[in-house]
PDB file of C-alpha atoms in Angstrom:
ATOM      1  CA  UNK Q   1      -0.011  -0.025   0.019  1.00  0.00           C
ATOM      2  CA  UNK Q   2       2.146   2.952  -1.037  1.00  0.00           C
ATOM      3  CA  UNK Q   3       1.050   6.760   0.477  1.00  0.00           C
ATOM      4  CA  UNK Q   4       3.169   8.542  -0.750  1.00  0.00           C
ATOM      5  CA  UNK Q   5       2.644  11.848  -3.326  1.00  0.00           C
ATOM      6  CA  UNK Q   6      -1.413  12.708  -3.775  1.00  0.00           C
ATOM      7  CA  UNK Q   7      -2.522   9.819  -4.671  1.00  0.00           C
ATOM      8  CA  UNK Q   8      -2.865   6.617  -2.865  1.00  0.00           C
ATOM      9  CA  UNK Q   9      -2.692   2.402  -4.437  1.00  0.00           C
ATOM     10  CA  UNK Q  10      -3.644  -0.530  -3.456  1.00  0.00           C
ATOM     11  CA  UNK Q  11      -1.556  -3.448  -4.285  1.00  0.00           C
ATOM     12  CA  UNK Q  12      -2.917  -6.877  -3.758  1.00  0.00           C
ATOM     13  CA  UNK Q  13      -0.893  -8.037  -0.113  1.00  0.00           C
ATOM     14  CA  UNK Q  14      -1.564 -11.867   0.405  1.00  0.00           C
ATOM     15  CA  UNK Q  15       0.277 -14.725   2.529  1.00  0.00           C
ATOM     16  CA  UNK Q  16       3.485 -13.128   4.309  1.00  0.00           C
ATOM     17  CA  UNK Q  17       4.145  -9.637   2.267  1.00  0.00           C
ATOM     18  CA  UNK Q  18       0.487  -9.097   3.961  1.00  0.00           C
ATOM     19  CA  UNK Q  19       1.432  -6.365   7.245  1.00  0.00           C
ATOM     20  CA  UNK Q  20      -1.949  -5.795   8.487  1.00  0.00           C
ATOM     21  CA  UNK Q  21      -0.818  -2.941  11.347  1.00  0.00           C
ATOM     22  CA  UNK Q  22       1.417  -1.820   9.585  1.00  0.00           C
ATOM     23  CA  UNK Q  23      -0.978  -1.342   6.022  1.00  0.00           C
ATOM     24  CA  UNK Q  24      -3.544   0.014   8.881  1.00  0.00           C
ATOM     25  CA  UNK Q  25      -1.051   2.339  10.760  1.00  0.00           C
ATOM     26  CA  UNK Q  26       0.216   4.192   7.084  1.00  0.00           C
ATOM     27  CA  UNK Q  27      -3.646   4.541   6.038  1.00  0.00           C
ATOM     28  CA  UNK Q  28      -4.402   5.969   9.576  1.00  0.00           C
ATOM     29  CA  UNK Q  29      -1.689   8.236   8.834  1.00  0.00           C
ATOM     30  CA  UNK Q  30      -2.635   9.400   5.391  1.00  0.00           C
ATOM     31  CA  UNK Q  31      -4.987  11.332   6.689  1.00  0.00           C
ATOM     32  CA  UNK Q  32      -6.836   9.752   3.481  1.00  0.00           C
ATOM     33  CA  UNK Q  33     -10.285   7.994   4.222  1.00  0.00           C
ATOM     34  CA  UNK Q  34     -12.761   7.335   1.931  1.00  0.00           C
ATOM     35  CA  UNK Q  35     -12.488  10.305  -0.145  1.00  0.00           C
ATOM     36  CA  UNK Q  36      -8.874   9.198  -0.685  1.00  0.00           C
ATOM     37  CA  UNK Q  37      -9.846   5.571  -1.673  1.00  0.00           C
ATOM     38  CA  UNK Q  38     -12.138   7.607  -4.224  1.00  0.00           C
ATOM     39  CA  UNK Q  39      -9.586   9.993  -5.535  1.00  0.00           C
ATOM     40  CA  UNK Q  40      -7.208   6.688  -6.239  1.00  0.00           C
ATOM     41  CA  UNK Q  41      -9.447   4.943  -8.202  1.00  0.00           C
ATOM     42  CA  UNK Q  42      -9.343   1.835  -6.008  1.00  0.00           C
ATOM     43  CA  UNK Q  43     -11.785  -1.085  -8.197  1.00  0.00           C
ATOM     44  CA  UNK Q  44     -11.806  -3.311  -4.978  1.00  0.00           C
ATOM     45  CA  UNK Q  45     -11.749  -2.950  -1.166  1.00  0.00           C
ATOM     46  CA  UNK Q  46      -8.649  -3.185  -0.163  1.00  0.00           C
ATOM     47  CA  UNK Q  47      -7.163  -5.680   2.108  1.00  0.00           C
ATOM     48  CA  UNK Q  48      -7.175  -4.150   5.528  1.00  0.00           C
ATOM     49  CA  UNK Q  49     -11.097  -3.612   4.669  1.00  0.00           C
ATOM     50  CA  UNK Q  50     -11.190  -7.349   4.520  1.00  0.00           C
ATOM     51  CA  UNK Q  51     -11.451  -9.948   7.859  1.00  0.00           C
ATOM     52  CA  UNK Q  52      -9.120 -12.905   7.474  1.00  0.00           C
ATOM     53  CA  UNK Q  53     -10.938 -16.506   6.317  1.00  0.00           C
ATOM     54  CA  UNK Q  54     -10.576 -17.896   9.806  1.00  0.00           C
ATOM     55  CA  UNK Q  55     -12.267 -15.588  11.623  1.00  0.00           C
ATOM     56  CA  UNK Q  56     -15.553 -15.741   9.086  1.00  0.00           C
ATOM     57  CA  UNK Q  57     -15.339 -19.450   9.761  1.00  0.00           C
ATOM     58  CA  UNK Q  58     -15.468 -19.073  13.278  1.00  0.00           C
ATOM     59  CA  UNK Q  59     -18.195 -16.662  13.188  1.00  0.00           C
ATOM     60  CA  UNK Q  60     -20.206 -18.881  10.746  1.00  0.00           C
ATOM     61  CA  UNK Q  61     -20.124 -21.411  13.624  1.00  0.00           C
ATOM     62  CA  UNK Q  62     -21.491 -18.730  16.305  1.00  0.00           C
ATOM     63  CA  UNK Q  63     -24.951 -19.265  16.728  1.00  0.00           C
ATOM     64  CA  UNK Q  64     -27.104 -16.532  15.264  1.00  0.00           C
ATOM     65  CA  UNK Q  65     -28.455 -14.228  18.132  1.00  0.00           C
ATOM     66  CA  UNK Q  66     -31.530 -13.659  18.738  1.00  0.00           C
ATOM     67  CA  UNK Q  67     -33.010  -9.938  19.929  1.00  0.00           C
ATOM     68  CA  UNK Q  68     -36.251  -9.249  20.993  1.00  0.00           C
ATOM     69  CA  UNK Q  69     -37.274  -5.506  21.533  1.00  0.00           C
ATOM     70  CA  UNK Q  70     -39.314  -5.485  25.042  1.00  0.00           C
ATOM     71  CA  UNK Q  71     -42.732  -6.007  24.619  1.00  0.00           C
ATOM     72  CA  UNK Q  72     -45.376  -4.813  27.757  1.00  0.00           C
ATOM     73  CA  UNK Q  73     -48.922  -5.624  28.199  1.00  0.00           C
ATOM     74  CA  UNK Q  74     -50.938  -3.169  29.418  1.00  0.00           C
ATOM     75  CA  UNK Q  75     -53.947  -4.907  29.067  1.00  0.00           C
ATOM     76  CA  UNK Q  76     -54.628  -5.892  32.888  1.00  0.00           C
ATOM     77  CA  UNK Q  77     -53.058  -2.991  34.043  1.00  0.00           C
ATOM     78  CA  UNK Q  78     -55.384  -2.292  36.906  1.00  0.00           C
ATOM     79  CA  UNK Q  79     -54.625  -5.130  38.834  1.00  0.00           C
ATOM     80  CA  UNK Q  80     -52.132  -5.078  41.423  1.00  0.00           C
ATOM     81  CA  UNK Q  81     -49.726  -7.895  40.645  1.00  0.00           C
ATOM     82  CA  UNK Q  82     -50.204  -6.820  36.707  1.00  0.00           C
ATOM     83  CA  UNK Q  83     -49.420  -3.317  37.410  1.00  0.00           C
ATOM     84  CA  UNK Q  84     -46.856  -4.706  39.800  1.00  0.00           C
ATOM     85  CA  UNK Q  85     -45.267  -6.259  36.959  1.00  0.00           C
ATOM     86  CA  UNK Q  86     -46.014  -3.533  34.431  1.00  0.00           C
ATOM     87  CA  UNK Q  87     -43.524  -1.275  36.927  1.00  0.00           C
ATOM     88  CA  UNK Q  88     -40.655  -3.829  36.934  1.00  0.00           C
ATOM     89  CA  UNK Q  89     -41.081  -4.493  33.093  1.00  0.00           C
ATOM     90  CA  UNK Q  90     -41.273  -0.311  32.297  1.00  0.00           C
ATOM     91  CA  UNK Q  91     -38.023  -0.327  34.607  1.00  0.00           C
ATOM     92  CA  UNK Q  92     -36.204  -2.945  33.165  1.00  0.00           C
ATOM     93  CA  UNK Q  93     -36.369  -2.119  29.605  1.00  0.00           C
ATOM     94  CA  UNK Q  94     -35.424   1.652  30.168  1.00  0.00           C
ATOM     95  CA  UNK Q  95     -32.500   0.731  32.120  1.00  0.00           C
ATOM     96  CA  UNK Q  96     -31.137  -2.427  29.502  1.00  0.00           C
ATOM     97  CA  UNK Q  97     -32.759  -0.762  26.416  1.00  0.00           C
ATOM     98  CA  UNK Q  98     -33.870   2.640  26.108  1.00  0.00           C
ATOM     99  CA  UNK Q  99     -37.106   2.179  24.710  1.00  0.00           C
ATOM    100  CA  UNK Q 100     -40.019  -0.813  24.413  1.00  0.00           C
ATOM    101  CA  UNK Q 101     -43.080  -1.553  22.286  1.00  0.00           C
ATOM    102  CA  UNK Q 102     -46.440  -1.577  24.251  1.00  0.00           C
ATOM    103  CA  UNK Q 103     -49.645  -3.554  23.565  1.00  0.00           C
ATOM    104  CA  UNK Q 104     -52.958  -3.876  24.677  1.00  0.00           C
ATOM    105  CA  UNK Q 105     -52.276   0.192  25.438  1.00  0.00           C
ATOM    106  CA  UNK Q 106     -56.365   0.791  24.413  1.00  0.00           C
ATOM    107  CA  UNK Q 107     -55.309   3.813  22.184  1.00  0.00           C
ATOM    108  CA  UNK Q 108     -57.092   3.891  18.601  1.00  0.00           C
ATOM    109  CA  UNK Q 109     -55.136   3.065  15.653  1.00  0.00           C
ATOM    110  CA  UNK Q 110     -55.842   5.873  13.298  1.00  0.00           C
ATOM    111  CA  UNK Q 111     -54.870   7.709  16.304  1.00  0.00           C
ATOM    112  CA  UNK Q 112     -51.279   6.532  16.814  1.00  0.00           C
ATOM    113  CA  UNK Q 113     -51.265   6.736  12.499  1.00  0.00           C
ATOM    114  CA  UNK Q 114     -51.828  10.695  13.251  1.00  0.00           C
ATOM    115  CA  UNK Q 115     -49.462  10.738  15.532  1.00  0.00           C
ATOM    116  CA  UNK Q 116     -46.875   9.288  13.509  1.00  0.00           C
ATOM    117  CA  UNK Q 117     -47.318  11.956  10.093  1.00  0.00           C
ATOM    118  CA  UNK Q 118     -47.956  14.368  12.910  1.00  0.00           C
ATOM    119  CA  UNK Q 119     -44.117  14.332  14.318  1.00  0.00           C
ATOM    120  CA  UNK Q 120     -40.776  13.868  13.031  1.00  0.00           C
ATOM    121  CA  UNK Q 121     -38.585  14.427  15.822  1.00  0.00           C
ATOM    122  CA  UNK Q 122     -38.467  14.961  20.221  1.00  0.00           C
ATOM    123  CA  UNK Q 123     -36.223  14.999  22.043  1.00  0.00           C
ATOM    124  CA  UNK Q 124     -37.166  13.944  26.040  1.00  0.00           C
ATOM    125  CA  UNK Q 125     -34.708  14.425  28.609  1.00  0.00           C
ATOM    126  CA  UNK Q 126     -36.791  13.566  31.763  1.00  0.00           C
ATOM    127  CA  UNK Q 127     -36.562   9.532  31.913  1.00  0.00           C
ATOM    128  CA  UNK Q 128     -32.600  10.865  32.677  1.00  0.00           C
ATOM    129  CA  UNK Q 129     -33.064  13.158  35.142  1.00  0.00           C
ATOM    130  CA  UNK Q 130     -35.245  11.889  37.074  1.00  0.00           C
ATOM    131  CA  UNK Q 131     -33.467   8.307  36.947  1.00  0.00           C
ATOM    132  CA  UNK Q 132     -30.127  10.059  37.524  1.00  0.00           C
ATOM    133  CA  UNK Q 133     -28.824   9.001  34.313  1.00  0.00           C
ATOM    134  CA  UNK Q 134     -29.864   5.361  34.902  1.00  0.00           C
ATOM    135  CA  UNK Q 135     -32.074   5.276  32.192  1.00  0.00           C
ATOM    136  CA  UNK Q 136     -31.161   6.039  28.610  1.00  0.00           C
ATOM    137  CA  UNK Q 137     -32.848   9.294  26.379  1.00  0.00           C
ATOM    138  CA  UNK Q 138     -33.189   8.568  22.628  1.00  0.00           C
ATOM    139  CA  UNK Q 139     -31.444  12.289  23.115  1.00  0.00           C
ATOM    140  CA  UNK Q 140     -28.154  10.385  23.138  1.00  0.00           C
ATOM    141  CA  UNK Q 141     -28.924   7.824  20.307  1.00  0.00           C
ATOM    142  CA  UNK Q 142     -30.227   7.713  17.191  1.00  0.00           C
ATOM    143  CA  UNK Q 143     -33.164   5.360  16.416  1.00  0.00           C
ATOM    144  CA  UNK Q 144     -34.132   4.602  12.584  1.00  0.00           C
ATOM    145  CA  UNK Q 145     -36.481   2.867  10.360  1.00  0.00           C
ATOM    146  CA  UNK Q 146     -35.549   0.662   7.627  1.00  0.00           C
ATOM    147  CA  UNK Q 147     -38.321   2.068   5.707  1.00  0.00           C
ATOM    148  CA  UNK Q 148     -39.653   5.182   5.864  1.00  0.00           C
ATOM    149  CA  UNK Q 149     -38.243   9.068   7.724  1.00  0.00           C
ATOM    150  CA  UNK Q 150     -37.188   8.618  11.062  1.00  0.00           C
ATOM    151  CA  UNK Q 151     -39.806   9.483  13.809  1.00  0.00           C
ATOM    152  CA  UNK Q 152     -40.107   9.634  17.503  1.00  0.00           C
ATOM    153  CA  UNK Q 153     -43.106  10.050  19.290  1.00  0.00           C
ATOM    154  CA  UNK Q 154     -43.453  11.221  22.953  1.00  0.00           C
ATOM    155  CA  UNK Q 155     -45.926  12.068  25.209  1.00  0.00           C
ATOM    156  CA  UNK Q 156     -45.807  15.690  26.954  1.00  0.00           C
ATOM    157  CA  UNK Q 157     -46.961  16.318  30.806  1.00  0.00           C
ATOM    158  CA  UNK Q 158     -47.312  19.378  31.745  1.00  0.00           C
ATOM    159  CA  UNK Q 159     -45.532  20.310  35.305  1.00  0.00           C
ATOM    160  CA  UNK Q 160     -47.021  21.867  38.339  1.00  0.00           C
ATOM    161  CA  UNK Q 161     -46.590  25.698  38.489  1.00  0.00           C
ATOM    162  CA  UNK Q 162     -48.641  26.575  41.614  1.00  0.00           C
ATOM    163  CA  UNK Q 163     -47.385  26.043  43.722  1.00  0.00           C
ATOM    164  CA  UNK Q 164     -43.731  24.940  42.443  1.00  0.00           C
ATOM    165  CA  UNK Q 165     -43.006  21.600  42.130  1.00  0.00           C
ATOM    166  CA  UNK Q 166     -39.771  20.659  42.803  1.00  0.00           C
ATOM    167  CA  UNK Q 167     -38.397  18.187  39.788  1.00  0.00           C
ATOM    168  CA  UNK Q 168     -35.071  15.726  40.803  1.00  0.00           C
ATOM    169  CA  UNK Q 169     -33.599  12.418  40.179  1.00  0.00           C
ATOM    170  CA  UNK Q 170     -35.535   9.195  42.188  1.00  0.00           C
ATOM    171  CA  UNK Q 171     -34.472  10.164  46.476  1.00  0.00           C
ATOM    172  CA  UNK Q 172     -34.085   5.959  46.287  1.00  0.00           C
ATOM    173  CA  UNK Q 173     -31.924   5.781  43.403  1.00  0.00           C
ATOM    174  CA  UNK Q 174     -29.592   8.587  45.233  1.00  0.00           C
ATOM    175  CA  UNK Q 175     -26.621   6.779  47.003  1.00  0.00           C
ATOM    176  CA  UNK Q 176     -23.104   8.040  48.409  1.00  0.00           C
ATOM    177  CA  UNK Q 177     -22.002   5.342  45.571  1.00  0.00           C
ATOM    178  CA  UNK Q 178     -24.514   6.968  43.690  1.00  0.00           C
ATOM    179  CA  UNK Q 179     -24.357  10.665  43.991  1.00  0.00           C
ATOM    180  CA  UNK Q 180     -27.246  13.048  41.767  1.00  0.00           C
ATOM    181  CA  UNK Q 181     -25.990  14.239  38.501  1.00  0.00           C
ATOM    182  CA  UNK Q 182     -28.587  16.332  38.225  1.00  0.00           C
ATOM    183  CA  UNK Q 183     -30.249  18.980  40.485  1.00  0.00           C
ATOM    184  CA  UNK Q 184     -33.486  19.713  41.086  1.00  0.00           C
ATOM    185  CA  UNK Q 185     -35.747  22.561  39.598  1.00  0.00           C
ATOM    186  CA  UNK Q 186     -38.682  23.544  38.934  1.00  0.00           C
ATOM    187  CA  UNK Q 187     -40.889  23.710  35.764  1.00  0.00           C
ATOM    188  CA  UNK Q 188     -40.478  27.848  35.664  1.00  0.00           C
ATOM    189  CA  UNK Q 189     -36.645  27.144  36.128  1.00  0.00           C
ATOM    190  CA  UNK Q 190     -36.253  24.736  33.306  1.00  0.00           C
ATOM    191  CA  UNK Q 191     -38.824  26.974  31.339  1.00  0.00           C
ATOM    192  CA  UNK Q 192     -36.482  29.958  32.128  1.00  0.00           C
ATOM    193  CA  UNK Q 193     -33.537  27.920  30.959  1.00  0.00           C
ATOM    194  CA  UNK Q 194     -34.874  26.560  27.644  1.00  0.00           C
ATOM    195  CA  UNK Q 195     -35.673  30.391  26.166  1.00  0.00           C
ATOM    196  CA  UNK Q 196     -31.819  32.013  27.099  1.00  0.00           C
ATOM    197  CA  UNK Q 197     -30.016  28.770  25.892  1.00  0.00           C
ATOM    198  CA  UNK Q 198     -28.447  28.583  22.280  1.00  0.00           C
ATOM    199  CA  UNK Q 199     -30.245  26.568  20.082  1.00  0.00           C
ATOM    200  CA  UNK Q 200     -27.629  23.911  19.394  1.00  0.00           C
ATOM    201  CA  UNK Q 201     -27.423  23.231  23.204  1.00  0.00           C
ATOM    202  CA  UNK Q 202     -28.812  21.060  25.328  1.00  0.00           C
ATOM    203  CA  UNK Q 203     -31.205  21.158  27.866  1.00  0.00           C
ATOM    204  CA  UNK Q 204     -29.816  18.527  29.928  1.00  0.00           C
ATOM    205  CA  UNK Q 205     -26.419  20.617  30.460  1.00  0.00           C
ATOM    206  CA  UNK Q 206     -28.458  23.112  32.344  1.00  0.00           C
ATOM    207  CA  UNK Q 207     -29.906  20.287  34.762  1.00  0.00           C
ATOM    208  CA  UNK Q 208     -27.057  19.119  35.704  1.00  0.00           C
ATOM    209  CA  UNK Q 209     -25.001  19.626  38.858  1.00  0.00           C
TER     210      UNK Q 209
END
């Protein structure tokens, strides 16, 4: 692999002649990136980007990993034990996944379709604040569909203004080993920060200690 000059060339490297570590370091030092590959007129995938056959064989021997998005059934949430189960499932899904699917929620299909048609992006920070960063938020990750536009749908709950209610991390989650990351605040405090902060700054920065 020759990185001298303004162009890149990628000769076929096979067998003992191929030093992957050296080739990768040379490519990294060139700062060429994908554009450099295109400008060099490369028509084949460089060897450094091809995994060795023995590694691929090991992967084929491994059993496929089946992943299932957490599904939470709200059908009998009015019953005591069902409610406890749902609360526990929501907690586990929020901690481990950051999202989950809800079934038997009672919301008509046409309402859900209207929500999807009307909403394209929404940032929800509250789960991170009250859980002291234990629960995940789409604000810090990308959720994308295979088909169609990227959509996030959220429920918005208006806070209490009078008397001013104080929001913050759940006290049961705070300890000496897990000190609070976010400070306590009121809805008025939060709204004031929303109107004062720059548009390119996330709201969580204002709420952190």
